[in-house]
Amino acid sequence: MVQKDAFEALEHKIMALRENSRTGDERKTMDEVFDRDTLLGIYKLMTDGYLDTIQYPVSTGKEGNVFAVADDEGKLFALKIYRTSNASFNRIAKYIEGDKRFRGIAGSRRKVIFAWANKEFRNLQRLVDAGVRVPSPIRYQRNMLMMEYIGNKRGPAPLLRNVVLDDPGKVYETIVKYMRLAYQEAGLVHADLSEYNILYYRKRPVIIDVGQAVLVDHVNSKDFLLRDIENINRYFRGLEVDVMDRDELLLAITEASR
Ligand SMILES: Nc1ncnc2c1ncn2[C@@H]1O[C@H](COP(=O)(O)OP(=O)(O)OP(=O)(O)O)[C@@H](O)[C@H]1O
Ligand SMILES: [Mg+2]
């Protein structure tokens, strides 16, 4: 009975989110996000005691949505829900195919999306273990990932690109340190690193969106790393930071002991 009430409350909340979506496009997005798989996943997180309420939408992206959710003590978490549509599948399939951790799962669209949530979860855990500041992963379930919420009651932390930094040089150094730790200790290249996938929280950068991060032995890892380096250098050069030369930085990140 309690469970039935919880499920009804959840449906109610989702209906309300849908009604609050202003445009037809936004409503369509909500309907796509809260498909049957997703409702079942959320329901499982609820009955397992990880999640009590959905608080508010944080972001609506092309491949997924992020919500602020709370447990029964009111503690906030971020819930990232990947859409199980064709478009998402086509974009991510190539990252899964080249990853030895996911050999043999290509094929079924849902399986690939579920593997993607699992992949982001595992990448986050590796990065936490390596000492890179990322949201701590809490749990993955089907096409969704629950993780530490970066922000406070007033809202999520801003993206790096929306912050005026007191000391951009120091933030650049921290990000370079994280790229090196990711490579050396976690064996990962982010592969979509830019001012759009870094939050700024308590005066420090927090790296997010690590679903596409690949192991360093992935065939394209060097190209991905060079692209990350160029993005970060471009951004901080724009803030008048005296950035490291591309190849020098590549060495600093990849060389064993420095
Ligand atoms: N753990 C978190 N805590 C707070 N906010 C978060 C968290 N994770 C993600 N966000 C917010 O949600 C947005 C989208 O997250 P993310 O980049 O991981 O997803 P995405 O699928 O790449 O979406 P997009 O296409 O918008 O980049 C982020 O830009 C950030 O504002
Ligand atoms: Mg992103």
XYZ file of N, CA and C and ligand atoms in Angstrom:
806
model
N 0.825 -1.209 0.000
C 0.000 0.000 0.000
C 0.864 1.265 0.000
N 1.833 1.267 0.895
C 2.758 2.399 0.940
C 3.415 2.570 -0.421
N 3.818 1.420 -1.003
C 4.484 1.480 -2.291
C 3.564 2.011 -3.378
N 2.310 1.596 -3.324
C 1.373 2.067 -4.335
C 1.203 3.581 -4.210
N 1.098 4.058 -2.988
C 0.980 5.501 -2.771
C 2.194 6.224 -3.317
N 3.366 5.649 -3.054
C 4.603 6.282 -3.503
C 4.608 6.382 -5.027
N 4.178 5.324 -5.663
C 4.184 5.327 -7.122
C 3.199 6.355 -7.665
N 2.049 6.456 -7.008
C 1.063 7.451 -7.434
C 1.591 8.864 -7.225
N 2.267 9.064 -6.108
C 2.838 10.388 -5.833
C 3.875 10.735 -6.902
N 4.639 9.738 -7.284
C 5.656 9.948 -8.314
C 5.001 10.335 -9.639
N 3.970 9.587 -10.015
C 3.280 9.889 -11.269
C 2.713 11.303 -11.243
N 2.207 11.663 -10.084
C 1.632 12.986 -9.900
C 2.689 14.065 -10.126
N 3.825 13.843 -9.493
C 4.929 14.801 -9.591
C 5.378 14.944 -11.057
N 5.436 13.828 -11.738
C 5.886 13.862 -13.127
C 4.848 14.562 -14.011
N 3.572 14.313 -13.727
C 2.521 15.021 -14.457
C 2.672 16.530 -14.254
N 2.974 16.906 -13.017
C 3.113 18.333 -12.707
C 4.305 18.928 -13.462
N 5.417 18.205 -13.501
C 6.586 18.687 -14.240
C 6.196 18.902 -15.703
N 5.413 17.941 -16.217
C 4.999 18.001 -17.608
C 4.118 19.234 -17.841
N 3.176 19.443 -16.939
C 2.271 20.589 -17.090
C 3.027 21.911 -16.998
N 4.054 21.917 -16.160
C 4.830 23.152 -15.986
C 5.741 23.451 -17.168
N 5.944 22.461 -18.007
C 6.795 22.693 -19.166
C 6.043 23.616 -20.112
N 6.659 24.713 -20.403
C 5.937 25.768 -21.121
C 5.598 25.405 -22.563
N 6.567 24.973 -23.301
C 6.333 24.792 -24.734
C 5.963 23.359 -25.068
N 5.389 23.188 -26.235
C 5.056 21.852 -26.720
C 6.291 20.974 -26.781
N 7.406 21.572 -27.207
C 8.670 20.823 -27.296
C 9.105 20.313 -25.929
N 8.991 21.184 -24.921
C 9.388 20.791 -23.569
C 8.525 19.640 -23.067
N 7.224 19.724 -23.383
C 6.329 18.652 -22.937
C 6.676 17.330 -23.616
N 7.005 17.430 -24.896
C 7.378 16.230 -25.648
C 8.629 15.606 -25.012
N 9.567 16.491 -24.634
C 10.785 16.019 -23.985
C 10.456 15.254 -22.712
N 9.572 15.823 -21.905
C 9.195 15.169 -20.651
C 8.595 13.785 -20.920
N 7.748 13.726 -21.951
C 7.135 12.432 -22.272
C 8.176 11.429 -22.728
N 9.173 11.914 -23.457
C 10.233 11.007 -23.913
C 11.093 10.530 -22.756
N 11.339 11.446 -21.828
C 12.207 11.093 -20.706
C 11.521 10.087 -19.788
N 10.266 10.377 -19.464
C 9.582 9.501 -18.500
C 8.823 8.390 -19.216
N 9.587 7.606 -19.949
C 8.975 6.448 -20.583
C 8.878 5.334 -19.536
N 8.390 4.180 -19.978
C 8.146 3.099 -19.042
C 9.415 2.633 -18.322
N 10.493 2.497 -19.091
C 11.773 2.081 -18.500
C 12.176 3.003 -17.365
N 12.017 4.289 -17.646
C 12.465 5.291 -16.680
C 11.600 5.258 -15.426
N 10.281 5.163 -15.624
C 9.402 5.107 -14.457
C 9.732 3.893 -13.585
N 9.980 2.775 -14.246
C 10.315 1.571 -13.474
C 11.637 1.758 -12.727
N 12.603 2.395 -13.390
C 13.911 2.645 -12.755
C 13.767 3.556 -11.547
N 12.989 4.627 -11.705
C 12.777 5.562 -10.594
C 12.055 4.846 -9.452
N 11.089 4.052 -9.836
C 10.322 3.329 -8.824
C 11.227 2.392 -8.022
N 12.151 1.741 -8.721
C 13.096 0.837 -8.051
C 14.005 1.628 -7.088
N 14.473 2.774 -7.544
C 15.300 3.611 -6.662
C 14.515 4.024 -5.419
N 13.209 4.245 -5.605
C 12.370 4.629 -4.461
C 12.189 3.465 -3.493
N 11.834 2.312 -4.047
C 11.561 1.188 -3.141
C 12.844 0.697 -2.484
N 13.986 0.913 -3.120
C 15.260 0.551 -2.497
C 15.734 1.607 -1.487
N 14.979 2.692 -1.376
C 15.275 3.685 -0.355
C 16.327 4.731 -0.734
N 16.679 4.811 -2.013
C 17.673 5.809 -2.428
C 17.038 7.167 -2.684
N 15.789 7.122 -3.101
C 15.164 8.346 -3.588
C 13.764 8.454 -3.001
N 13.405 9.659 -2.572
C 12.073 9.852 -2.034
C 11.244 10.769 -2.925
N 11.840 11.910 -3.325
C 11.063 12.845 -4.157
C 11.915 13.402 -5.299
N 11.223 13.739 -6.377
C 11.862 14.479 -7.470
C 11.623 15.954 -7.178
N 12.673 16.728 -7.080
C 12.514 18.127 -6.673
C 12.275 19.066 -7.856
N 13.218 19.141 -8.772
C 13.049 20.048 -9.926
C 14.024 19.657 -11.028
N 13.671 20.012 -12.266
C 14.594 19.721 -13.365
C 15.779 20.682 -13.317
N 16.981 20.142 -13.518
C 18.192 20.971 -13.525
C 18.588 21.277 -14.957
N 18.454 20.296 -15.822
C 18.898 20.508 -17.191
C 18.190 19.557 -18.150
N 17.860 20.076 -19.317
C 17.260 19.261 -20.368
C 18.208 19.275 -21.551
N 18.885 18.178 -21.765
C 19.862 18.132 -22.864
C 19.358 17.268 -23.997
N 20.217 17.118 -24.992
C 19.835 16.325 -26.156
C 19.696 14.846 -25.803
N 20.644 14.357 -25.009
C 20.651 12.917 -24.738
C 20.035 12.527 -23.408
N 19.806 13.513 -22.584
C 19.256 13.149 -21.296
C 18.856 14.347 -20.477
N 18.298 14.067 -19.329
C 17.875 15.124 -18.428
C 18.490 14.901 -17.058
N 18.705 15.998 -16.361
C 19.202 15.895 -15.000
C 18.168 16.529 -14.075
N 17.844 15.826 -13.002
C 16.897 16.328 -12.010
C 17.565 16.403 -10.650
N 17.131 17.364 -9.850
C 17.485 17.356 -8.440
C 16.453 16.475 -7.756
N 16.919 15.499 -6.998
C 16.012 14.607 -6.272
C 16.450 14.599 -4.806
N 15.589 14.089 -3.936
C 15.963 14.071 -2.519
C 15.650 12.707 -1.919
N 16.433 12.340 -0.928
C 16.111 11.105 -0.198
C 15.128 11.443 0.927
N 14.796 10.465 1.763
C 13.739 10.728 2.755
C 14.185 11.642 3.881
N 15.497 11.980 3.892
C 15.934 12.980 4.872
C 16.065 14.358 4.246
N 15.680 14.450 2.982
C 15.736 15.738 2.306
C 17.097 16.055 1.689
N 18.029 15.108 1.781
C 19.357 15.335 1.185
C 19.237 15.273 -0.337
N 19.845 16.273 -0.996
C 19.719 16.350 -2.455
C 20.728 15.470 -3.175
N 20.301 14.954 -4.316
C 21.164 14.209 -5.228
C 20.827 14.641 -6.648
N 21.741 14.339 -7.569
C 21.442 14.580 -8.981
C 21.074 13.242 -9.606
N 19.995 13.243 -10.377
C 19.589 12.034 -11.099
C 19.670 12.341 -12.590
N 20.571 11.640 -13.269
C 20.728 11.843 -14.712
C 20.008 10.709 -15.425
N 19.098 11.066 -16.295
C 18.297 10.068 -17.012
C 18.623 10.146 -18.499
N 19.145 9.069 -19.028
C 19.492 9.048 -20.453
C 18.272 8.628 -21.239
N 18.018 9.328 -22.307
C 16.888 8.975 -23.149
C 17.220 7.731 -23.959
N 16.233 6.857 -24.080
C 16.506 5.614 -24.817
C 16.113 5.751 -26.296
N 16.233 6.977 -26.828
C 15.869 7.196 -28.234
C 16.998 6.798 -29.179
N 16.657 6.721 -30.444
C 17.638 6.363 -31.469
C 18.810 7.325 -31.563
N 18.497 8.623 -31.439
C 19.533 9.635 -31.601
C 20.646 9.429 -30.570
N 20.249 9.174 -29.313
C 21.267 8.973 -28.265
C 22.088 7.742 -28.592
N 21.370 6.713 -29.006
C 22.034 5.453 -29.300
C 23.121 5.634 -30.355
N 22.768 6.341 -31.427
C 23.738 6.500 -32.515
C 24.989 7.234 -32.057
N 24.815 8.215 -31.192
C 25.967 8.996 -30.759
C 26.881 8.182 -29.845
N 26.280 7.391 -28.973
C 27.115 6.759 -27.954
C 27.642 5.384 -28.343
N 27.013 4.769 -29.348
C 27.405 3.399 -29.689
C 28.913 3.296 -29.934
N 29.489 4.310 -30.588
C 30.912 4.213 -30.936
C 31.823 4.231 -29.709
N 31.393 4.884 -28.674
C 32.231 4.916 -27.462
C 32.162 3.571 -26.730
N 31.009 2.930 -26.801
C 30.835 1.648 -26.130
C 31.577 0.560 -26.896
N 31.472 0.615 -28.238
C 32.084 -0.422 -29.062
C 33.587 -0.532 -28.849
N 34.249 0.612 -28.676
C 35.706 0.575 -28.544
C 36.173 0.293 -27.121
N 35.268 -0.021 -26.214
C 35.623 -0.159 -24.805
C 35.599 -1.631 -24.410
N 36.779 -2.121 -24.018
C 36.880 -3.555 -23.733
C 36.015 -3.986 -22.544
N 35.635 -3.012 -21.690
C 34.786 -3.365 -20.549
C 33.384 -3.750 -20.999
N 33.023 -3.380 -22.233
C 31.648 -3.611 -22.691
C 31.600 -4.463 -23.951
N 32.569 -5.349 -24.068
C 32.623 -6.218 -25.244
C 31.361 -7.084 -25.320
N 30.768 -7.162 -26.524
C 29.648 -8.087 -26.717
C 28.275 -7.529 -26.379
N 28.192 -6.266 -25.948
C 26.856 -5.789 -25.619
C 26.237 -4.945 -26.745
N 27.040 -4.577 -27.747
C 26.499 -3.765 -28.833
C 25.309 -4.494 -29.451
N 24.403 -3.765 -30.030
C 23.250 -4.416 -30.652
C 21.967 -3.808 -30.131
N 21.434 -4.350 -29.067
C 20.165 -3.850 -28.546
C 20.293 -2.414 -28.058
N 19.383 -1.585 -28.519
C 19.450 -0.167 -28.186
C 19.343 0.049 -26.684
N 18.386 -0.611 -26.058
C 18.220 -0.414 -24.621
C 19.431 -0.884 -23.842
N 19.980 -2.024 -24.273
C 21.159 -2.539 -23.566
C 22.327 -1.568 -23.643
N 22.487 -0.951 -24.820
C 23.589 -0.002 -24.973
C 23.369 1.213 -24.070
N 22.144 1.699 -24.016
C 21.867 2.858 -23.149
C 22.067 2.471 -21.670
N 21.628 1.290 -21.307
C 21.809 0.855 -19.919
C 23.306 0.733 -19.613
N 24.052 0.218 -20.577
C 25.503 0.092 -20.390
C 26.145 1.464 -20.237
N 25.556 2.431 -20.915
C 26.081 3.799 -20.861
C 25.975 4.370 -19.439
N 24.823 4.148 -18.799
C 24.646 4.604 -17.413
C 25.656 3.886 -16.511
N 25.829 2.609 -16.758
C 26.801 1.822 -16.005
C 28.217 2.363 -16.250
N 28.484 2.716 -17.504
C 29.819 3.221 -17.864
C 30.090 4.549 -17.166
N 29.118 5.455 -17.180
C 29.346 6.735 -16.501
C 29.553 6.508 -15.005
N 28.769 5.597 -14.430
C 28.923 5.279 -13.013
C 30.353 4.797 -12.727
N 30.827 3.858 -13.537
C 32.163 3.305 -13.295
C 33.268 4.318 -13.545
N 33.068 5.144 -14.562
C 34.062 6.186 -14.813
C 34.126 7.161 -13.637
N 32.962 7.530 -13.104
C 32.954 8.434 -11.947
C 33.697 7.807 -10.771
N 33.442 6.518 -10.538
C 34.091 5.856 -9.406
C 35.612 5.827 -9.580
N 36.054 5.522 -10.784
C 37.503 5.509 -11.047
C 38.110 6.886 -10.798
N 37.381 7.923 -11.205
C 37.897 9.284 -11.051
C 37.923 9.700 -9.588
N 36.886 9.321 -8.837
C 36.888 9.602 -7.395
C 38.121 8.941 -6.767
N 38.329 7.673 -7.100
C 39.459 6.927 -6.532
C 40.800 7.556 -6.898
N 40.845 8.180 -8.065
C 42.091 8.790 -8.540
C 42.328 10.177 -7.931
N 41.328 10.702 -7.226
C 41.494 12.023 -6.618
C 41.035 13.175 -7.496
N 40.281 12.867 -8.544
C 39.721 13.929 -9.387
C 38.381 14.344 -8.786
N 38.136 15.645 -8.699
C 36.874 16.113 -8.119
C 35.750 15.976 -9.151
N 34.907 14.981 -8.923
C 33.719 14.723 -9.752
C 32.568 14.438 -8.782
N 31.322 14.424 -9.236
C 30.250 14.001 -8.331
C 30.444 12.520 -7.962
N 30.350 12.192 -6.679
C 30.471 10.775 -6.291
C 29.264 10.016 -6.815
N 29.504 8.870 -7.432
C 28.365 8.089 -7.916
C 27.684 7.381 -6.751
N 26.359 7.296 -6.798
C 25.605 6.643 -5.727
C 25.057 5.306 -6.206
N 24.444 5.314 -7.404
C 23.743 4.121 -7.849
C 23.384 4.275 -9.319
N 23.447 3.205 -10.082
C 22.857 3.282 -11.427
C 21.751 2.261 -11.517
N 20.802 2.553 -12.384
C 19.616 1.710 -12.496
C 19.088 1.899 -13.900
N 19.073 0.819 -14.691
C 18.595 0.928 -16.073
C 19.267 2.095 -16.786
N 18.448 3.085 -17.242
C 18.994 4.213 -18.005
C 19.236 5.442 -17.137
N 19.501 5.240 -15.855
C 19.711 6.427 -15.023
C 20.840 6.250 -14.016
N 21.353 7.388 -13.607
C 22.496 7.423 -12.705
C 22.206 8.429 -11.605
N 22.362 7.970 -10.370
C 22.179 8.866 -9.234
C 23.565 9.202 -8.697
N 23.782 10.472 -8.437
C 25.113 10.894 -7.984
C 25.008 12.065 -7.017
N 26.129 12.410 -6.449
C 26.217 13.561 -5.556
C 25.699 14.804 -6.280
N 24.940 15.602 -5.572
C 24.436 16.855 -6.134
C 25.475 17.936 -5.886
N 25.901 18.598 -6.946
C 26.876 19.683 -6.797
C 26.105 20.996 -6.795
N 25.955 21.551 -5.625
C 25.173 22.779 -5.492
C 24.584 22.838 -4.102
N 23.645 23.747 -3.924
C 22.993 23.825 -2.615
C 21.496 23.984 -2.810
N 20.799 24.247 -1.732
C 19.334 24.312 -1.784
C 18.843 25.365 -2.778
N 19.676 26.375 -2.995
C 19.251 27.445 -3.896
C 19.385 27.072 -5.369
N 20.156 26.022 -5.627
C 20.274 25.600 -7.018
C 21.602 24.924 -7.289
N 21.746 24.364 -8.495
C 22.981 23.673 -8.838
C 24.136 24.658 -9.045
N 25.338 24.173 -8.892
C 26.522 25.011 -9.135
C 26.533 25.442 -10.605
N 27.051 26.641 -10.876
C 27.084 27.108 -12.267
C 28.156 26.388 -13.087
N 27.970 26.415 -14.397
C 29.019 25.926 -15.287
C 30.194 26.889 -15.239
N 31.376 26.350 -15.444
C 32.593 27.178 -15.461
C 32.435 28.366 -16.409
N 31.809 28.127 -17.563
C 31.698 29.188 -18.561
C 30.853 30.365 -18.096
N 30.043 30.148 -17.042
C 29.178 31.234 -16.568
C 29.704 31.922 -15.317
N 30.955 31.655 -14.970
C 31.507 32.223 -13.746
C 32.624 33.209 -14.088
N 32.662 34.302 -13.339
C 33.814 35.198 -13.455
C 34.820 34.760 -12.393
N 35.974 34.277 -12.834
C 36.948 33.693 -11.897
C 37.866 34.756 -11.318
N 38.140 34.639 -10.008
C 39.099 35.545 -9.362
C 40.495 35.251 -9.865
N 40.796 33.964 -9.950
C 42.155 33.557 -10.280
C 42.118 32.432 -11.321
N 41.877 32.794 -12.595
C 41.722 31.758 -13.625
C 42.952 30.857 -13.768
N 44.134 31.421 -13.506
C 45.362 30.621 -13.636
C 45.359 29.437 -12.685
N 44.854 29.665 -11.491
C 44.821 28.609 -10.492
C 43.814 27.524 -10.881
N 42.689 27.946 -11.426
C 41.665 26.981 -11.863
C 42.214 26.154 -13.025
N 42.934 26.824 -13.927
C 43.574 26.112 -15.047
C 44.517 25.032 -14.513
N 45.331 25.411 -13.555
C 46.281 24.437 -12.961
C 45.559 23.248 -12.355
N 44.452 23.534 -11.666
C 43.694 22.432 -11.047
C 43.136 21.500 -12.122
N 42.616 22.076 -13.180
C 42.041 21.244 -14.248
C 43.144 20.402 -14.908
N 44.296 21.006 -15.121
C 45.424 20.245 -15.698
C 45.818 19.098 -14.754
N 45.834 19.398 -13.470
C 46.141 18.342 -12.484
C 45.120 17.211 -12.573
N 43.850 17.570 -12.720
C 42.799 16.547 -12.829
C 42.944 15.726 -14.109
N 43.329 16.383 -15.198
C 43.513 15.642 -16.463
C 44.644 14.632 -16.306
N 45.688 15.058 -15.592
C 46.818 14.156 -15.370
C 46.441 12.991 -14.441
N 45.747 13.305 -13.364
C 45.310 12.241 -12.446
C 44.362 11.271 -13.158
N 43.467 11.827 -13.973
C 42.534 10.969 -14.716
C 43.327 10.004 -15.587
N 44.324 10.545 -16.275
C 45.107 9.714 -17.197
C 45.971 8.705 -16.444
N 46.701 9.212 -15.454
C 47.693 8.382 -14.763
C 47.066 7.391 -13.782
N 46.126 7.882 -12.995
C 45.610 7.064 -11.891
C 44.324 6.331 -12.254
N 43.465 6.992 -13.055
C 42.203 6.338 -13.422
C 42.314 5.647 -14.776
N 43.346 5.987 -15.539
C 43.491 5.410 -16.876
C 42.395 5.858 -17.816
N 41.962 7.111 -17.669
C 40.844 7.613 -18.471
C 41.157 8.952 -19.145
N 40.572 9.111 -20.328
C 40.565 10.410 -21.012
C 39.102 10.854 -21.070
N 38.811 12.089 -20.658
C 37.426 12.545 -20.563
C 36.711 12.507 -21.911
N 37.334 13.065 -22.923
C 36.846 13.022 -24.307
C 35.688 13.976 -24.624
N 35.280 14.785 -23.666
C 34.325 15.861 -23.978
C 34.537 17.004 -22.987
N 35.810 17.259 -22.708
C 36.117 18.234 -21.662
C 36.101 19.653 -22.220
N 35.380 20.516 -21.554
C 35.340 21.929 -21.937
C 34.660 22.678 -20.798
N 34.566 23.992 -20.964
C 33.910 24.829 -19.957
C 32.415 24.500 -19.811
N 31.886 23.663 -20.703
C 30.482 23.239 -20.628
C 30.302 22.004 -19.738
N 31.377 21.293 -19.474
C 31.274 20.084 -18.656
C 32.108 20.186 -17.380
N 32.271 21.404 -16.919
C 32.944 21.625 -15.641
C 32.063 22.567 -14.827
N 31.736 22.162 -13.609
C 30.989 23.044 -12.720
C 31.988 23.776 -11.840
N 31.542 24.875 -11.277
C 32.410 25.625 -10.371
C 31.693 25.716 -9.033
N 32.282 25.081 -8.032
C 31.598 24.915 -6.753
C 32.582 25.124 -5.614
N 32.227 25.981 -4.688
C 33.108 26.324 -3.562
C 34.510 26.698 -4.037
N 34.535 27.517 -5.051
C 35.758 28.063 -5.647
C 36.672 27.030 -6.294
N 36.079 25.869 -6.614
C 36.900 24.854 -7.285
C 36.150 24.180 -8.423
N 36.910 23.746 -9.452
C 36.238 23.082 -10.568
C 35.828 21.655 -10.214
N 34.688 21.245 -10.729
C 34.196 19.873 -10.568
C 33.896 19.354 -11.981
N 34.545 18.273 -12.345
C 34.381 17.721 -13.695
C 33.109 16.874 -13.742
N 32.283 17.080 -14.770
C 31.061 16.264 -14.902
C 30.977 15.633 -16.286
N 29.903 14.877 -16.503
C 29.569 14.325 -17.819
C 30.681 13.403 -18.342
N 30.921 12.324 -17.619
C 32.056 11.452 -17.945
C 31.604 10.141 -18.610
N 30.369 10.130 -19.121
C 29.871 8.915 -19.774
C 30.725 8.499 -20.955
N 31.196 9.480 -21.723
C 31.962 9.151 -22.930
C 33.459 8.980 -22.660
N 33.886 9.166 -21.410
C 35.319 9.023 -21.126
C 35.787 7.615 -21.500
N 36.958 7.538 -22.096
C 37.460 6.241 -22.574
C 38.748 5.856 -21.840
N 39.007 4.574 -21.819
C 40.258 4.081 -21.241
C 41.421 4.544 -22.116
N 42.583 4.707 -21.497
C 43.724 5.241 -22.258
C 44.144 4.309 -23.399
N 43.786 3.043 -23.318
C 44.166 2.145 -24.424
C 43.117 2.093 -25.544
N 42.093 2.934 -25.467
C 41.111 3.042 -26.557
C 41.841 3.566 -27.803
N 41.467 3.083 -28.982
C 42.190 3.477 -30.207
C 42.214 4.982 -30.447
N 41.167 5.683 -30.006
C 41.113 7.126 -30.259
C 41.494 7.983 -29.058
N 42.032 7.360 -27.994
C 42.218 8.132 -26.761
C 43.152 9.332 -26.949
N 44.184 9.183 -27.775
C 45.125 10.290 -27.983
C 44.436 11.466 -28.677
N 43.621 11.166 -29.695
C 42.889 12.244 -30.384
C 41.932 12.939 -29.420
N 41.234 12.138 -28.609
C 40.299 12.717 -27.643
C 41.046 13.606 -26.643
N 42.194 13.136 -26.197
C 42.961 13.911 -25.218
C 43.438 15.238 -25.833
N 43.907 15.180 -27.070
C 44.351 16.412 -27.733
C 43.197 17.403 -27.871
N 42.020 16.877 -28.174
C 40.850 17.752 -28.298
C 40.517 18.383 -26.942
N 40.566 17.573 -25.877
C 40.329 18.112 -24.522
C 41.328 19.223 -24.207
N 42.604 18.955 -24.500
C 43.659 19.935 -24.226
C 43.398 21.231 -24.983
N 43.023 21.096 -26.249
C 42.785 22.301 -27.048
C 41.590 23.092 -26.536
N 40.534 22.390 -26.121
C 39.367 23.080 -25.554
C 39.743 23.862 -24.307
N 40.455 23.205 -23.418
C 40.800 23.847 -22.145
C 41.768 25.014 -22.377
N 42.753 24.797 -23.224
C 43.688 25.888 -23.538
C 42.990 27.070 -24.200
N 42.083 26.782 -25.132
C 41.344 27.860 -25.802
C 40.572 28.687 -24.774
N 39.885 27.975 -23.869
C 39.068 28.701 -22.896
C 39.919 29.587 -21.987
N 41.011 29.029 -21.482
C 41.810 29.810 -20.521
C 42.694 30.860 -21.208
N 43.061 30.618 -22.457
C 43.763 31.644 -23.218
C 42.850 32.867 -23.324
N 41.567 32.619 -23.525
C 40.578 33.699 -23.599
C 40.479 34.488 -22.293
N 40.887 33.857 -21.201
C 40.880 34.548 -19.901
C 42.269 35.093 -19.571
N 43.098 35.124 -20.602
C 44.453 35.672 -20.494
C 45.367 34.907 -19.551
N 45.123 33.604 -19.478
C 46.043 32.752 -18.725
C 47.178 32.355 -19.667
N 48.378 32.317 -19.134
C 49.540 31.917 -19.920
C 49.560 30.382 -19.966
N 48.780 29.823 -20.910
C 48.585 28.369 -20.924
C 49.818 27.628 -21.434
N 49.921 26.350 -21.095
C 51.044 25.539 -21.577
C 50.867 25.244 -23.061
N 51.963 25.081 -23.736
C 51.959 24.683 -25.130
C 51.285 23.303 -25.244
N 50.545 23.084 -26.327
C 49.773 21.855 -26.497
C 50.586 20.577 -26.274
N 51.748 20.501 -26.930
C 52.519 19.258 -26.851
C 53.186 19.081 -25.488
N 53.555 20.190 -24.907
C 54.129 20.174 -23.566
C 53.083 19.651 -22.569
N 51.856 20.126 -22.740
C 50.775 19.709 -21.859
C 50.448 18.221 -22.069
N 50.467 17.801 -23.329
C 50.224 16.390 -23.628
C 51.222 15.516 -22.869
N 52.484 15.932 -22.903
C 53.521 15.180 -22.180
C 53.301 15.219 -20.677
N 52.963 16.407 -20.182
C 52.757 16.551 -18.734
C 51.642 15.625 -18.250
N 50.654 15.419 -19.109
C 49.525 14.567 -18.712
C 49.860 13.082 -18.851
N 50.574 12.748 -19.917
C 50.754 11.325 -20.230
C 52.051 10.712 -19.722
N 53.067 11.542 -19.454
C 54.346 10.982 -19.033
C 54.279 10.404 -17.629
N 54.909 9.256 -17.451
C 54.756 8.514 -16.192
C 55.137 9.302 -14.951
N 56.369 9.806 -14.864
C 56.723 10.490 -13.614
C 57.292 11.868 -13.877
N 56.563 12.833 -13.380
C 57.035 14.205 -13.503
C 56.690 14.970 -12.258
N 25.995 16.115 -10.137
C 25.426 17.238 -10.571
N 25.074 18.206 -9.701
C 24.498 19.347 -10.132
N 24.220 19.618 -11.430
C 24.546 18.698 -12.354
C 25.164 17.466 -11.972
N 25.375 16.737 -13.096
C 24.910 17.477 -14.115
N 24.419 18.662 -13.687
C 23.818 19.715 -14.522
O 23.149 19.115 -15.609
C 23.722 19.528 -16.850
C 23.787 18.350 -17.826
O 24.617 17.342 -17.292
P 25.626 16.548 -18.203
O 26.558 17.488 -18.869
O 26.204 15.463 -17.387
O 24.621 15.887 -19.247
P 24.557 15.927 -20.831
O 23.789 14.749 -21.241
O 25.879 16.139 -21.437
O 23.708 17.176 -21.099
P 24.147 18.395 -22.032
O 23.913 17.907 -23.432
O 23.220 19.482 -21.570
O 25.600 18.672 -21.733
C 25.070 20.092 -16.491
O 25.461 21.094 -17.388
C 24.868 20.631 -15.095
O 24.338 21.936 -15.167
Mg 27.304 17.953 -20.732
